[in-house]
Coordinates of N, CA and C in Angstrom, one line a residue:
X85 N 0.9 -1.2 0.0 CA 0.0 0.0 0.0 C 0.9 1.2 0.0
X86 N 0.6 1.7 -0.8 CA 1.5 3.6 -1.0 C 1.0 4.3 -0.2
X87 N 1.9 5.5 0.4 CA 2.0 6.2 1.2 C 1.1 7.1 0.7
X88 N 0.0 8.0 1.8 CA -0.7 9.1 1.9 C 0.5 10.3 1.3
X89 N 0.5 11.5 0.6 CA 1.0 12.9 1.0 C 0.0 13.8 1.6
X90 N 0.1 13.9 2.9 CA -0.7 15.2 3.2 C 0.1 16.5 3.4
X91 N -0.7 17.8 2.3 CA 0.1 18.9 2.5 C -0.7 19.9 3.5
X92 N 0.4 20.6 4.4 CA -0.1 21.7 4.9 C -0.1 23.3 4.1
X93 N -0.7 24.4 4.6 CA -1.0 25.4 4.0 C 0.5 26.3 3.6
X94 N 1.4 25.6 4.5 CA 2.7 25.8 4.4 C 3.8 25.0 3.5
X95 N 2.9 23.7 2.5 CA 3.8 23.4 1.7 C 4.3 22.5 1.9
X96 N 4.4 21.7 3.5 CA 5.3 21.0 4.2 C 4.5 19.9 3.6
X97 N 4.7 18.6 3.6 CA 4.3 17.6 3.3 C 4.9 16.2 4.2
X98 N 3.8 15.7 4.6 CA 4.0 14.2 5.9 C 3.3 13.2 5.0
X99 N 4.0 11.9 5.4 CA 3.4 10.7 4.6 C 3.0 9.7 5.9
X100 N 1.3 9.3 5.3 CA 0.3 8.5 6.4 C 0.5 7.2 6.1
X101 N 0.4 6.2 6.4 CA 0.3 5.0 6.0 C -1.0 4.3 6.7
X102 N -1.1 3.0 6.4 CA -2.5 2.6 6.9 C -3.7 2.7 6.2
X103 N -4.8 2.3 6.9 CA -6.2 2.1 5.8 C -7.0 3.4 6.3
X104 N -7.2 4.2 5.0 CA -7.8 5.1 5.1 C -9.2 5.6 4.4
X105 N -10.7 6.1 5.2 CA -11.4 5.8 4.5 C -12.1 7.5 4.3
X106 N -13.3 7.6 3.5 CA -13.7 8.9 3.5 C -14.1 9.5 4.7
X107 N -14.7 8.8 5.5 CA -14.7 9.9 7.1 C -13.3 10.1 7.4
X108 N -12.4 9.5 7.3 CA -11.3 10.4 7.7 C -10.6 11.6 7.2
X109 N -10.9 11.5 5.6 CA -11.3 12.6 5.2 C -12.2 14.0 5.7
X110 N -13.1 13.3 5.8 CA -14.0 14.1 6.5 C -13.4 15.2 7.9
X111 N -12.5 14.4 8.1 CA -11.9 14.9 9.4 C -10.7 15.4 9.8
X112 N -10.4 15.8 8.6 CA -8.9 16.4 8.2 C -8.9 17.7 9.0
X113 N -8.2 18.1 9.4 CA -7.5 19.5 9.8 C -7.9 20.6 9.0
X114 N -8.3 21.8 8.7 CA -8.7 22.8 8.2 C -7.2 23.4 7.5
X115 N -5.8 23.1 7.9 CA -5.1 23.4 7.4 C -4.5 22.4 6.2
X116 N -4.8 21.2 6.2 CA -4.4 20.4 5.5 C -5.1 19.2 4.2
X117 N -4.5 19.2 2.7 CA -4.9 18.3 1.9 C -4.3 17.1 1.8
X118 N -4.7 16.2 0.9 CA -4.9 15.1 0.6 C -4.0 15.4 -0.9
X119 N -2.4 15.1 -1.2 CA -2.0 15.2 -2.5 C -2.2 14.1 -3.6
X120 N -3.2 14.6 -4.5 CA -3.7 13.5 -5.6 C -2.9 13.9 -7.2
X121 N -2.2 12.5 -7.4 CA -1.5 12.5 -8.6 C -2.6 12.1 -9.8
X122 N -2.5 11.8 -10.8 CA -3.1 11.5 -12.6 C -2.2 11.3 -13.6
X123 N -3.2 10.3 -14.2 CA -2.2 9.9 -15.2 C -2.4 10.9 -16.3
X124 N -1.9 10.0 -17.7 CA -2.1 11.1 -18.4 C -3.5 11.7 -19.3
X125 N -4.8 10.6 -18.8 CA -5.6 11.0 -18.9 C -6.3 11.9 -17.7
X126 N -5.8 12.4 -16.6 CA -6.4 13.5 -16.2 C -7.2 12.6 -15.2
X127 N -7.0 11.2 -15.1 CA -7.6 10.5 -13.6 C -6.6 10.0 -12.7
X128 N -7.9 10.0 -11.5 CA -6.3 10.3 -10.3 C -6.0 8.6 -10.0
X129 N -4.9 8.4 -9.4 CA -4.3 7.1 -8.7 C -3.8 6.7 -8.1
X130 N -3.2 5.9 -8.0 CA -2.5 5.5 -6.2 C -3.8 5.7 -6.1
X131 N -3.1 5.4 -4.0 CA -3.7 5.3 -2.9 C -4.5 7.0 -3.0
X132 N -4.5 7.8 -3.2 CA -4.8 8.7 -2.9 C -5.9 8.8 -4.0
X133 N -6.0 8.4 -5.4 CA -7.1 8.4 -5.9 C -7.8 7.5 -5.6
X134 N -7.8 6.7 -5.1 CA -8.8 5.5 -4.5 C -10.0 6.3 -3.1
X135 N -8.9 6.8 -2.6 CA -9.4 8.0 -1.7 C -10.1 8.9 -1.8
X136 N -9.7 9.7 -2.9 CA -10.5 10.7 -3.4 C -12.3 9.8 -4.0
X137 N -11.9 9.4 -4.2 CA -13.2 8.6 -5.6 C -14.0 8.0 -4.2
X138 N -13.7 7.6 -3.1 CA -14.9 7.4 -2.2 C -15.2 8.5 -1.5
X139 N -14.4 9.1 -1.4 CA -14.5 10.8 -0.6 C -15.7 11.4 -1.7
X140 N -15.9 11.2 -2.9 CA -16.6 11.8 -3.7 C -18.1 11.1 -3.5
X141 N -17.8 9.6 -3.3 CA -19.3 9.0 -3.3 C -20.0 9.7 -1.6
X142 N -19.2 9.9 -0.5 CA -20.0 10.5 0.3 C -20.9 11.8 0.1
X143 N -19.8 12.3 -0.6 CA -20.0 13.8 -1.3 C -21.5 14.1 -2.0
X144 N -21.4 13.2 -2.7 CA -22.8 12.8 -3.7 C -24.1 12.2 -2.7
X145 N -24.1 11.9 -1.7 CA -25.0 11.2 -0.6 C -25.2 12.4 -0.3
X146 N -24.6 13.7 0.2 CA -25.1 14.7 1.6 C -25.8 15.7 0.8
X147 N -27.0 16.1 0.8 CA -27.8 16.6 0.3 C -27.8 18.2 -0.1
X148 N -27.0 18.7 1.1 CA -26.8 20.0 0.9 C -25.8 20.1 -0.2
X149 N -24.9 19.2 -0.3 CA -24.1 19.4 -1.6 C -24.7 18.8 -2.7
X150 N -25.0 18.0 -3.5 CA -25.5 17.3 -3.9 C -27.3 17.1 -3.9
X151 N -27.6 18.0 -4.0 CA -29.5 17.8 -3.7 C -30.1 17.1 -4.5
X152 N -31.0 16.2 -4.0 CA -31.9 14.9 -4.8 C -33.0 15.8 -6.0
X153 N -33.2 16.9 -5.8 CA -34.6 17.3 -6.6 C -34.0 17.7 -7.5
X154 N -33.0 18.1 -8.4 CA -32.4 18.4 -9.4 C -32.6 16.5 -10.5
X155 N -33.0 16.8 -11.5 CA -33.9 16.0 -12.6 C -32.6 15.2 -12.6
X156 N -31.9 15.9 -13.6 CA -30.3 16.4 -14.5 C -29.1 16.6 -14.0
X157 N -28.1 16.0 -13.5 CA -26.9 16.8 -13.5 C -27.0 17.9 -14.0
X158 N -27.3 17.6 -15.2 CA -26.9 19.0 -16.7 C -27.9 20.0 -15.7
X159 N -28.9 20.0 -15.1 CA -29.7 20.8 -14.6 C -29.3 21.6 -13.7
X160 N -28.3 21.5 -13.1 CA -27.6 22.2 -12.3 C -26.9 23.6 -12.5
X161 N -26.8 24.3 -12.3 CA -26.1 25.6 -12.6 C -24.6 25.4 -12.8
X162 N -24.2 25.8 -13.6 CA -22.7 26.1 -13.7 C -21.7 26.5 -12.6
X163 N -22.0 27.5 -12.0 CA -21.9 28.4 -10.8 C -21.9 27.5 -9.7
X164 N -22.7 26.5 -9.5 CA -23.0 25.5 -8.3 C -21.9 24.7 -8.8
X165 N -21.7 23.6 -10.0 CA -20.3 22.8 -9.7 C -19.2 23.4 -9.6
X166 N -18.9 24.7 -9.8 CA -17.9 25.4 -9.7 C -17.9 25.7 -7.9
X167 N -18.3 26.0 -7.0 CA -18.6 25.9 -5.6 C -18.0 24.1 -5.0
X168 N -18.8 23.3 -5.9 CA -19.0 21.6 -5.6 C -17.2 21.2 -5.8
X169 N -16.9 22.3 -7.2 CA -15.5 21.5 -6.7 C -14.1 22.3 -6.3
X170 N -14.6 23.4 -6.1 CA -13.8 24.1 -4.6 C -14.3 23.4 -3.4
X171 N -15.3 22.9 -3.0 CA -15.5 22.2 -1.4 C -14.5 20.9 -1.9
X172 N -14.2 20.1 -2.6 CA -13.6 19.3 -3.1 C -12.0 19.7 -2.8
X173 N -11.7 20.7 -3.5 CA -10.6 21.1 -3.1 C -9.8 21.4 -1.8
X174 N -10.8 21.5 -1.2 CA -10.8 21.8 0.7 C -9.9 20.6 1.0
X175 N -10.4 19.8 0.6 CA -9.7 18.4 1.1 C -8.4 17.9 0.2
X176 N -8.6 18.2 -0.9 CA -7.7 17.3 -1.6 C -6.9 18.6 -2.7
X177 N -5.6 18.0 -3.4 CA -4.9 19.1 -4.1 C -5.2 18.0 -5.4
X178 N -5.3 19.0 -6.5 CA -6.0 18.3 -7.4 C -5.2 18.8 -8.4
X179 N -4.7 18.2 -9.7 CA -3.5 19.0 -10.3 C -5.3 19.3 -11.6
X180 N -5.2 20.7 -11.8 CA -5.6 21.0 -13.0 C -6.9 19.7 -14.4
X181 N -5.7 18.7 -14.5 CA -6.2 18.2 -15.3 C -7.2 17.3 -14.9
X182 N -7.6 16.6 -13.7 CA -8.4 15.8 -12.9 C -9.8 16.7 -12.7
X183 N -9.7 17.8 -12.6 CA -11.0 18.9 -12.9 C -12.5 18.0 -13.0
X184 N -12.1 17.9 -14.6 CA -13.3 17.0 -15.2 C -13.7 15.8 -14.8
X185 N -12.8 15.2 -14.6 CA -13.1 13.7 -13.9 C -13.4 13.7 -12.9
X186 N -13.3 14.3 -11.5 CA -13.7 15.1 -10.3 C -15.2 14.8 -10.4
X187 N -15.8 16.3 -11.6 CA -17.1 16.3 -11.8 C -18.0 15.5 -12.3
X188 N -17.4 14.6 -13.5 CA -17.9 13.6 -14.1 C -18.0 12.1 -12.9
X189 N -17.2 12.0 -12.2 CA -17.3 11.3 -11.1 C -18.3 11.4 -10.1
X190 N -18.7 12.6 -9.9 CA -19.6 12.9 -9.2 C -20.9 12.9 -9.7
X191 N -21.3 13.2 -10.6 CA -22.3 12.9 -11.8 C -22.7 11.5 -11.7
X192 N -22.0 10.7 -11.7 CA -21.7 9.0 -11.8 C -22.6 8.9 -10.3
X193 N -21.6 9.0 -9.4 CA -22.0 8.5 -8.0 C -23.7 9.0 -7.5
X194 N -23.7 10.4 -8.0 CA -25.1 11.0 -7.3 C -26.3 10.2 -7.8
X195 N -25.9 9.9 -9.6 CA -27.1 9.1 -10.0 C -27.5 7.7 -9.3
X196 N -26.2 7.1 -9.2 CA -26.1 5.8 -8.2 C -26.7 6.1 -7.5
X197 N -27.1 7.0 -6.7 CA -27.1 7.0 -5.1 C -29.0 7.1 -5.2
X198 N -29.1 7.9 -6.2 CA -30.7 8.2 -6.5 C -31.3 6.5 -7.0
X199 N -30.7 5.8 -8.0 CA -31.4 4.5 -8.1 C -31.0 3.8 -7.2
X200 N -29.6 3.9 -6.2 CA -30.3 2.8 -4.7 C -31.4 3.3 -3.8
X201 N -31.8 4.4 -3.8 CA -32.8 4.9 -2.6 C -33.9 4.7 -3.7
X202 N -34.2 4.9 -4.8 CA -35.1 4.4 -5.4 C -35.3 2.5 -5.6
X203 N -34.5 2.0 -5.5 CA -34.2 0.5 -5.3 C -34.6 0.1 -4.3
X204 N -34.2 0.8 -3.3 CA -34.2 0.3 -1.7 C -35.9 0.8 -0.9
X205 N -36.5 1.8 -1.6 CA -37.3 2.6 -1.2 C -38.8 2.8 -1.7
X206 N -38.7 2.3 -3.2 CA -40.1 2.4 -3.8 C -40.7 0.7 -3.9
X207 N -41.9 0.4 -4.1 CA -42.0 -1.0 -4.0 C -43.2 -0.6 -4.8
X208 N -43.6 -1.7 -5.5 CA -44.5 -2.3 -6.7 C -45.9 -1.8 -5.9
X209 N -46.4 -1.0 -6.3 CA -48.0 -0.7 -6.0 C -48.2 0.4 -5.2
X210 N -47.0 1.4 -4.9 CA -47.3 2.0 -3.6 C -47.9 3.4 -4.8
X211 N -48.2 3.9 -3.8 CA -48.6 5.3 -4.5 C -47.4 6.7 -4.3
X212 N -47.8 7.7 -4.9 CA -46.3 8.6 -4.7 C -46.8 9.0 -3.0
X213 N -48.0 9.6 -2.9 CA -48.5 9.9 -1.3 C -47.6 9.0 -0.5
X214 N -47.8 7.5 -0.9 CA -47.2 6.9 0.1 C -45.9 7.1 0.4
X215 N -45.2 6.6 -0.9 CA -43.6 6.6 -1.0 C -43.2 8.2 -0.3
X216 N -43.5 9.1 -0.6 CA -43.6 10.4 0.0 C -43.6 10.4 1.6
X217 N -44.0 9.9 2.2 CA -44.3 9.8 3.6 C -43.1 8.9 4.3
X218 N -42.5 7.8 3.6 CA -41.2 7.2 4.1 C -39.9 7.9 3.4
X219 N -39.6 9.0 4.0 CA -38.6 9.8 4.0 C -37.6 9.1 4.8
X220 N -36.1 8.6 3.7 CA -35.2 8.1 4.7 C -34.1 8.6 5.5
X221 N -34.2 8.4 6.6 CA -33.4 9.4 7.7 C -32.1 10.6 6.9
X222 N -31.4 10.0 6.2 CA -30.6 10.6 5.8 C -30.8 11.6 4.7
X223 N -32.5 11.9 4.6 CA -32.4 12.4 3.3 C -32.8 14.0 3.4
X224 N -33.4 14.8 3.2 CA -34.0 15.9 3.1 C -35.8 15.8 3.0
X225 N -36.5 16.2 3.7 CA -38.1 16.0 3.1 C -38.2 16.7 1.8
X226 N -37.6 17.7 1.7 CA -38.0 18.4 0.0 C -37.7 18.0 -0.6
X227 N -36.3 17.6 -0.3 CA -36.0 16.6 -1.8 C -35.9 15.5 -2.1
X228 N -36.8 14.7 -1.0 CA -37.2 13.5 -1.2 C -38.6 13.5 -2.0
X229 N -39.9 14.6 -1.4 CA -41.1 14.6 -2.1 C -40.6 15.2 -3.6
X230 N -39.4 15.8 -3.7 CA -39.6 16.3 -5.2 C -39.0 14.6 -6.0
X231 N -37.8 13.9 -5.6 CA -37.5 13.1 -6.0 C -38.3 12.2 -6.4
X232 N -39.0 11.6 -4.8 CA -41.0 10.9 -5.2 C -41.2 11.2 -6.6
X233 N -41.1 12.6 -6.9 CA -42.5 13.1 -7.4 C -42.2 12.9 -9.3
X234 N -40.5 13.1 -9.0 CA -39.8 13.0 -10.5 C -40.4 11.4 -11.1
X235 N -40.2 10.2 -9.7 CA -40.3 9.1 -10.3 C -41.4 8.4 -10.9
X236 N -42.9 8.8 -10.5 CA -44.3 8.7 -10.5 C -44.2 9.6 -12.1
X237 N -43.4 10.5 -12.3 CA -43.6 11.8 -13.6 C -43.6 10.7 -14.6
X238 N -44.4 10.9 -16.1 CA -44.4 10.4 -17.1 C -43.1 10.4 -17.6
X239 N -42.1 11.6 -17.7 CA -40.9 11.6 -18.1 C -40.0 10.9 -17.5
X240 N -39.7 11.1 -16.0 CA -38.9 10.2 -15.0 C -38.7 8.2 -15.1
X241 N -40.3 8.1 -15.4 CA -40.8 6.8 -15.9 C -39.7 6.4 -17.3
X242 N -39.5 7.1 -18.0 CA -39.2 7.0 -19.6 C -38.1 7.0 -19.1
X243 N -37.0 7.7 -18.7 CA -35.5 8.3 -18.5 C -35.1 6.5 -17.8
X244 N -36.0 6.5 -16.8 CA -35.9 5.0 -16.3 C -35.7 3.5 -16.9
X245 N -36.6 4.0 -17.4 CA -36.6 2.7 -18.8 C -35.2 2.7 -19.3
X246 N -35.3 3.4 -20.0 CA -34.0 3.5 -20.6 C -32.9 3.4 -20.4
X247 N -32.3 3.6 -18.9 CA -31.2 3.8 -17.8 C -31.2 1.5 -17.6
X248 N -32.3 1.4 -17.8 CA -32.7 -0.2 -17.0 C -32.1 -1.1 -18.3
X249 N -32.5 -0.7 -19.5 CA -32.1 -1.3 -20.7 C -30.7 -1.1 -20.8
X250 N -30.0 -0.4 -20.7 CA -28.8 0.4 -20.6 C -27.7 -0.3 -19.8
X251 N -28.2 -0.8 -18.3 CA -27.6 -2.1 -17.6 C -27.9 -3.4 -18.2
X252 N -28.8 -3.8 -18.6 CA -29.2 -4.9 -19.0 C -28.3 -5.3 -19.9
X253 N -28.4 -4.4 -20.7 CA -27.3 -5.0 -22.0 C -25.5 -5.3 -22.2
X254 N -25.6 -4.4 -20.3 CA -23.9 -5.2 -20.0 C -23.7 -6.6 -19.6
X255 N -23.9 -7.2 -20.8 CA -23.7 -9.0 -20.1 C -22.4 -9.2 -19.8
X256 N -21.4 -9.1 -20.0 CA -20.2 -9.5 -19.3 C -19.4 -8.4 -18.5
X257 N -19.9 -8.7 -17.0 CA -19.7 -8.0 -15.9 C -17.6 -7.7 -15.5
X258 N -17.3 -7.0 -14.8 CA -15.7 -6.9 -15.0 C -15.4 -7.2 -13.3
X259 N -13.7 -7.8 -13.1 CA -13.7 -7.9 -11.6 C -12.7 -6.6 -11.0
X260 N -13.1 -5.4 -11.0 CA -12.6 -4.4 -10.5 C -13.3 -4.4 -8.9
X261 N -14.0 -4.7 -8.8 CA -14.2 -4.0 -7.5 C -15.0 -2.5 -7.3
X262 N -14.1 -1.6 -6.4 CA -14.2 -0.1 -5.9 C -12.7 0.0 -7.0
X263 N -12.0 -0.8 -7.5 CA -10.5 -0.3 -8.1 C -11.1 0.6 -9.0
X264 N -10.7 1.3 -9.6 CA -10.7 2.4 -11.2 C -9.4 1.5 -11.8
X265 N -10.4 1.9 -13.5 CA -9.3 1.3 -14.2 C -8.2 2.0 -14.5
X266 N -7.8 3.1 -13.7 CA -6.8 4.3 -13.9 C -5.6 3.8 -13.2
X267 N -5.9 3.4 -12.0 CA -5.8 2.6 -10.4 C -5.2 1.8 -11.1
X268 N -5.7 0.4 -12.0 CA -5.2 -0.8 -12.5 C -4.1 -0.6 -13.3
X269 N -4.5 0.6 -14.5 CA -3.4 1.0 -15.3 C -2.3 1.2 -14.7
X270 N -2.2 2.2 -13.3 CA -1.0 3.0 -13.2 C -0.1 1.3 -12.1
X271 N -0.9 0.6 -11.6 CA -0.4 -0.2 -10.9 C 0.7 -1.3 -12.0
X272 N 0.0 -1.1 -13.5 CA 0.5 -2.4 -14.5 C 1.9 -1.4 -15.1
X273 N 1.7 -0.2 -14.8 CA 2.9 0.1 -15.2 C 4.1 0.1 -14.5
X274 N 3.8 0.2 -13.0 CA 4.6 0.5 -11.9 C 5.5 -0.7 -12.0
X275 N 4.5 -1.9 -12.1 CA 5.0 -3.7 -12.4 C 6.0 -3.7 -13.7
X276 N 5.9 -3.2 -14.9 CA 6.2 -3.7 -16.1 C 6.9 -2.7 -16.6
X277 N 6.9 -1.5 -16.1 CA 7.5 0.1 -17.1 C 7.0 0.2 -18.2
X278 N 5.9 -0.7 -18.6 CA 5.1 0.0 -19.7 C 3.3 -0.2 -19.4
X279 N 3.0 0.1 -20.4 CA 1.4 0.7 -20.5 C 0.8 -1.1 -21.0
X280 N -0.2 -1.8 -20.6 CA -1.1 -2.4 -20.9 C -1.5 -3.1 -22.3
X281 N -1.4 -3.7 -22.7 CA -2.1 -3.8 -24.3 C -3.6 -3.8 -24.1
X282 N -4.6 -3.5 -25.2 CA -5.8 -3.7 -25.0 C -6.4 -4.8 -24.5
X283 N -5.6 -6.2 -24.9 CA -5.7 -7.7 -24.5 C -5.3 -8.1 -23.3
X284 N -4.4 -7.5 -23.1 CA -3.9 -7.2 -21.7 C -5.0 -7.2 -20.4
X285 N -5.4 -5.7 -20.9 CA -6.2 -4.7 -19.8 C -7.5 -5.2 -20.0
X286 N -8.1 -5.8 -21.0 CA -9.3 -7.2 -21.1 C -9.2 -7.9 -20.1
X287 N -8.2 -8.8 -20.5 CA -8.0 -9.9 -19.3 C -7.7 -9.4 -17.8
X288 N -7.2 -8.8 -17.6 CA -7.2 -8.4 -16.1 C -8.3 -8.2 -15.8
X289 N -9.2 -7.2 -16.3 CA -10.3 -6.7 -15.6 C -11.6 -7.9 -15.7
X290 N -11.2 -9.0 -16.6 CA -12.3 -9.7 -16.5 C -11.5 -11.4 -15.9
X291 N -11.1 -11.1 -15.5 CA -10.5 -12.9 -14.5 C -10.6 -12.6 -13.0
X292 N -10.5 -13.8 -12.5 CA -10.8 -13.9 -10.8 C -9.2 -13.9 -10.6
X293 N -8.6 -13.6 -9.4 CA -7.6 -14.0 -9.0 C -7.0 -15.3 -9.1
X294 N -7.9 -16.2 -9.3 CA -7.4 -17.7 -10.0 C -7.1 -17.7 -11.3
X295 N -7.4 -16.5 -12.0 CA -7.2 -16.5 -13.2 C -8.1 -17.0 -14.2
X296 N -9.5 -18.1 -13.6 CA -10.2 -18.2 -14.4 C -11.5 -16.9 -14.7
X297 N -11.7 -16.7 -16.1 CA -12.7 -16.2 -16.9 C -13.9 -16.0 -15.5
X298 N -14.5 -14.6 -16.0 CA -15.8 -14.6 -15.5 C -16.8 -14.7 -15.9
X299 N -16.9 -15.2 -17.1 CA -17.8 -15.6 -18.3 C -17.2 -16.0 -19.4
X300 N -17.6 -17.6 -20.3 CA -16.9 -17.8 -21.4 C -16.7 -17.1 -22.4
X301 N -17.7 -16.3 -22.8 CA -17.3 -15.5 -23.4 C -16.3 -14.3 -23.2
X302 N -16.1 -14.2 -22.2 CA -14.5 -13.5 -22.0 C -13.4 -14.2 -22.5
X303 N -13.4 -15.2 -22.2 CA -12.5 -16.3 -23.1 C -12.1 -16.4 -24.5
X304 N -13.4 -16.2 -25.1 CA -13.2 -16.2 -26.0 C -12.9 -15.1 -27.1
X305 N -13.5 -13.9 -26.8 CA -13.0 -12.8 -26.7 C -11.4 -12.5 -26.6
X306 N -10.8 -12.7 -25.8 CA -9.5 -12.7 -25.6 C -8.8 -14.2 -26.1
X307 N -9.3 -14.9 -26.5 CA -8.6 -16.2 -28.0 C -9.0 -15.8 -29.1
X308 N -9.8 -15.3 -29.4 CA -10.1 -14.4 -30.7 C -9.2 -13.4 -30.8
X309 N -8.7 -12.2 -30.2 CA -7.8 -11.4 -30.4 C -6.4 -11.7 -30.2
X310 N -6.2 -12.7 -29.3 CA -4.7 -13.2 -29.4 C -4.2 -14.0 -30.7
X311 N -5.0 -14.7 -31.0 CA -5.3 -15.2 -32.2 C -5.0 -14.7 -33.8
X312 N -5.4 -13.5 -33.9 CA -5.9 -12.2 -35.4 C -4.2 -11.8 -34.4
X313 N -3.8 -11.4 -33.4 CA -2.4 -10.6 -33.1 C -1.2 -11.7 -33.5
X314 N -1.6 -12.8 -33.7 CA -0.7 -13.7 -33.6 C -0.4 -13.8 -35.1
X315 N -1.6 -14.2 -36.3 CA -1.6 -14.0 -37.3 C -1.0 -12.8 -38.2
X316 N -1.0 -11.4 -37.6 CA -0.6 -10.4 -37.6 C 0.6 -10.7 -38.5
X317 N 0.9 -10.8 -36.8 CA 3.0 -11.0 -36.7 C 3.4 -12.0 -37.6
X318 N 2.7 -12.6 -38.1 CA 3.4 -14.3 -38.6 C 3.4 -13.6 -40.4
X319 N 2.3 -12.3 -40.5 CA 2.4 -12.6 -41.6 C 3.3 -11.7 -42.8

């Protein structure tokens, strides 16, 4: 496990070790961040991106940042993620290029968070009145009745469908975990000094630590392209 950098407002820099999770974040010092490196796409990794990326799913849970009654990400004001990722920055030192991913990450998690409370919360036959009245502890009343209110909506209905089809059609599931495939990349380079092949970064993300397949068709997938690479070279 890689060492934490936490910097103070003075520049100085201490290294944490140990398991560290987003409440501890939470609980950082007012004078001090969390230093997050990226690759060269602009996502973070190491231990410190691992960190960041659950620090963000809490992020997306607390209402006052992240509020349930907004339809749309896109619905949001400009002005508000620009606020969302200075409170972001409070905690963590973010180089520039991570910006986007930050936001787009959060985007990701808030929706999650809306179809587990909608998973965990609505049930086959109830009415919105009802569902409306089981407000869950952690949530806000307003923007749980506007949330209700989105899901009962003829449009919310449709957006839904569509989001459901959209999972459905990922038939071969991957074994990352909570990892990011940024996380896996930068870990296969640290091992090898170089970057991944696409057959490569297939197979990792889709084998068990035994190494077998998590669907045959992963298998085959990856004998088909070793296959056409092999013929390549030969020819």
């Amino acid at each position: 496990m890689d060492d934490l950098h936490i910097q103070d407002e003075q520049g100085r820099v201490r290294l944490t070790r140990g398991s560290s999770r987003a409440r501890d974040v939470w609980q950082l010092r007012e004078d001090e961040k969390i230093v997050v490196e990226c690759n060269e796409l602009g996502q973070p990794i190491k231990r410190a991106g691992s960190l960041l990326s659950s620090f963000l799913g809490s992020v997306a849970r607390r209402g006052q940042l992240c509020p349930l009654n907004y339809h749309k990400w896109n619905d949001m004001l400009p002005s508000y993620k620009v606020e969302l990722l200075k409170f972001v920055q409070k905690k963590f030192v973010l180089p520039p290029e991570s910006h986007d991913w930050v936001l787009k990450s959060l985007n990701r998690k808030w929706k999650e968070y809306k179809s587990k409370l909608k998973a965990d919360w609505k049930r086959e036959g109830m009415t919105e009145e009802e569902l409306a009245r089981v407000c869950p502890p952690d949530v806000y009343h307003h923007q749980w009745r506007e949330l209700v209110h989105y899901w009962f909506f003829e449009r919310g209905q449709t957006y839904s469908d569509i989001g459901r089809a959209a999972r459905a059609s990922q038939t071969i599931p991957h074994t990352l975990g909570s990892k990011s495939y940024a996380r896996l990349r930068a870990e296969f380079m640290e091992d090898h000094g170089r970057k991944p092949s696409e057959v490569e970064f297939y197979k990792m993300t889709h084998t068990h630590r035994d190494g077998s397949f998590v669907r045959e068709k992963s298998r085959d997938i990856v004998d088909r392209a070793t296959s056409l690479i092999s013929e390549r070279i030969g020819e």
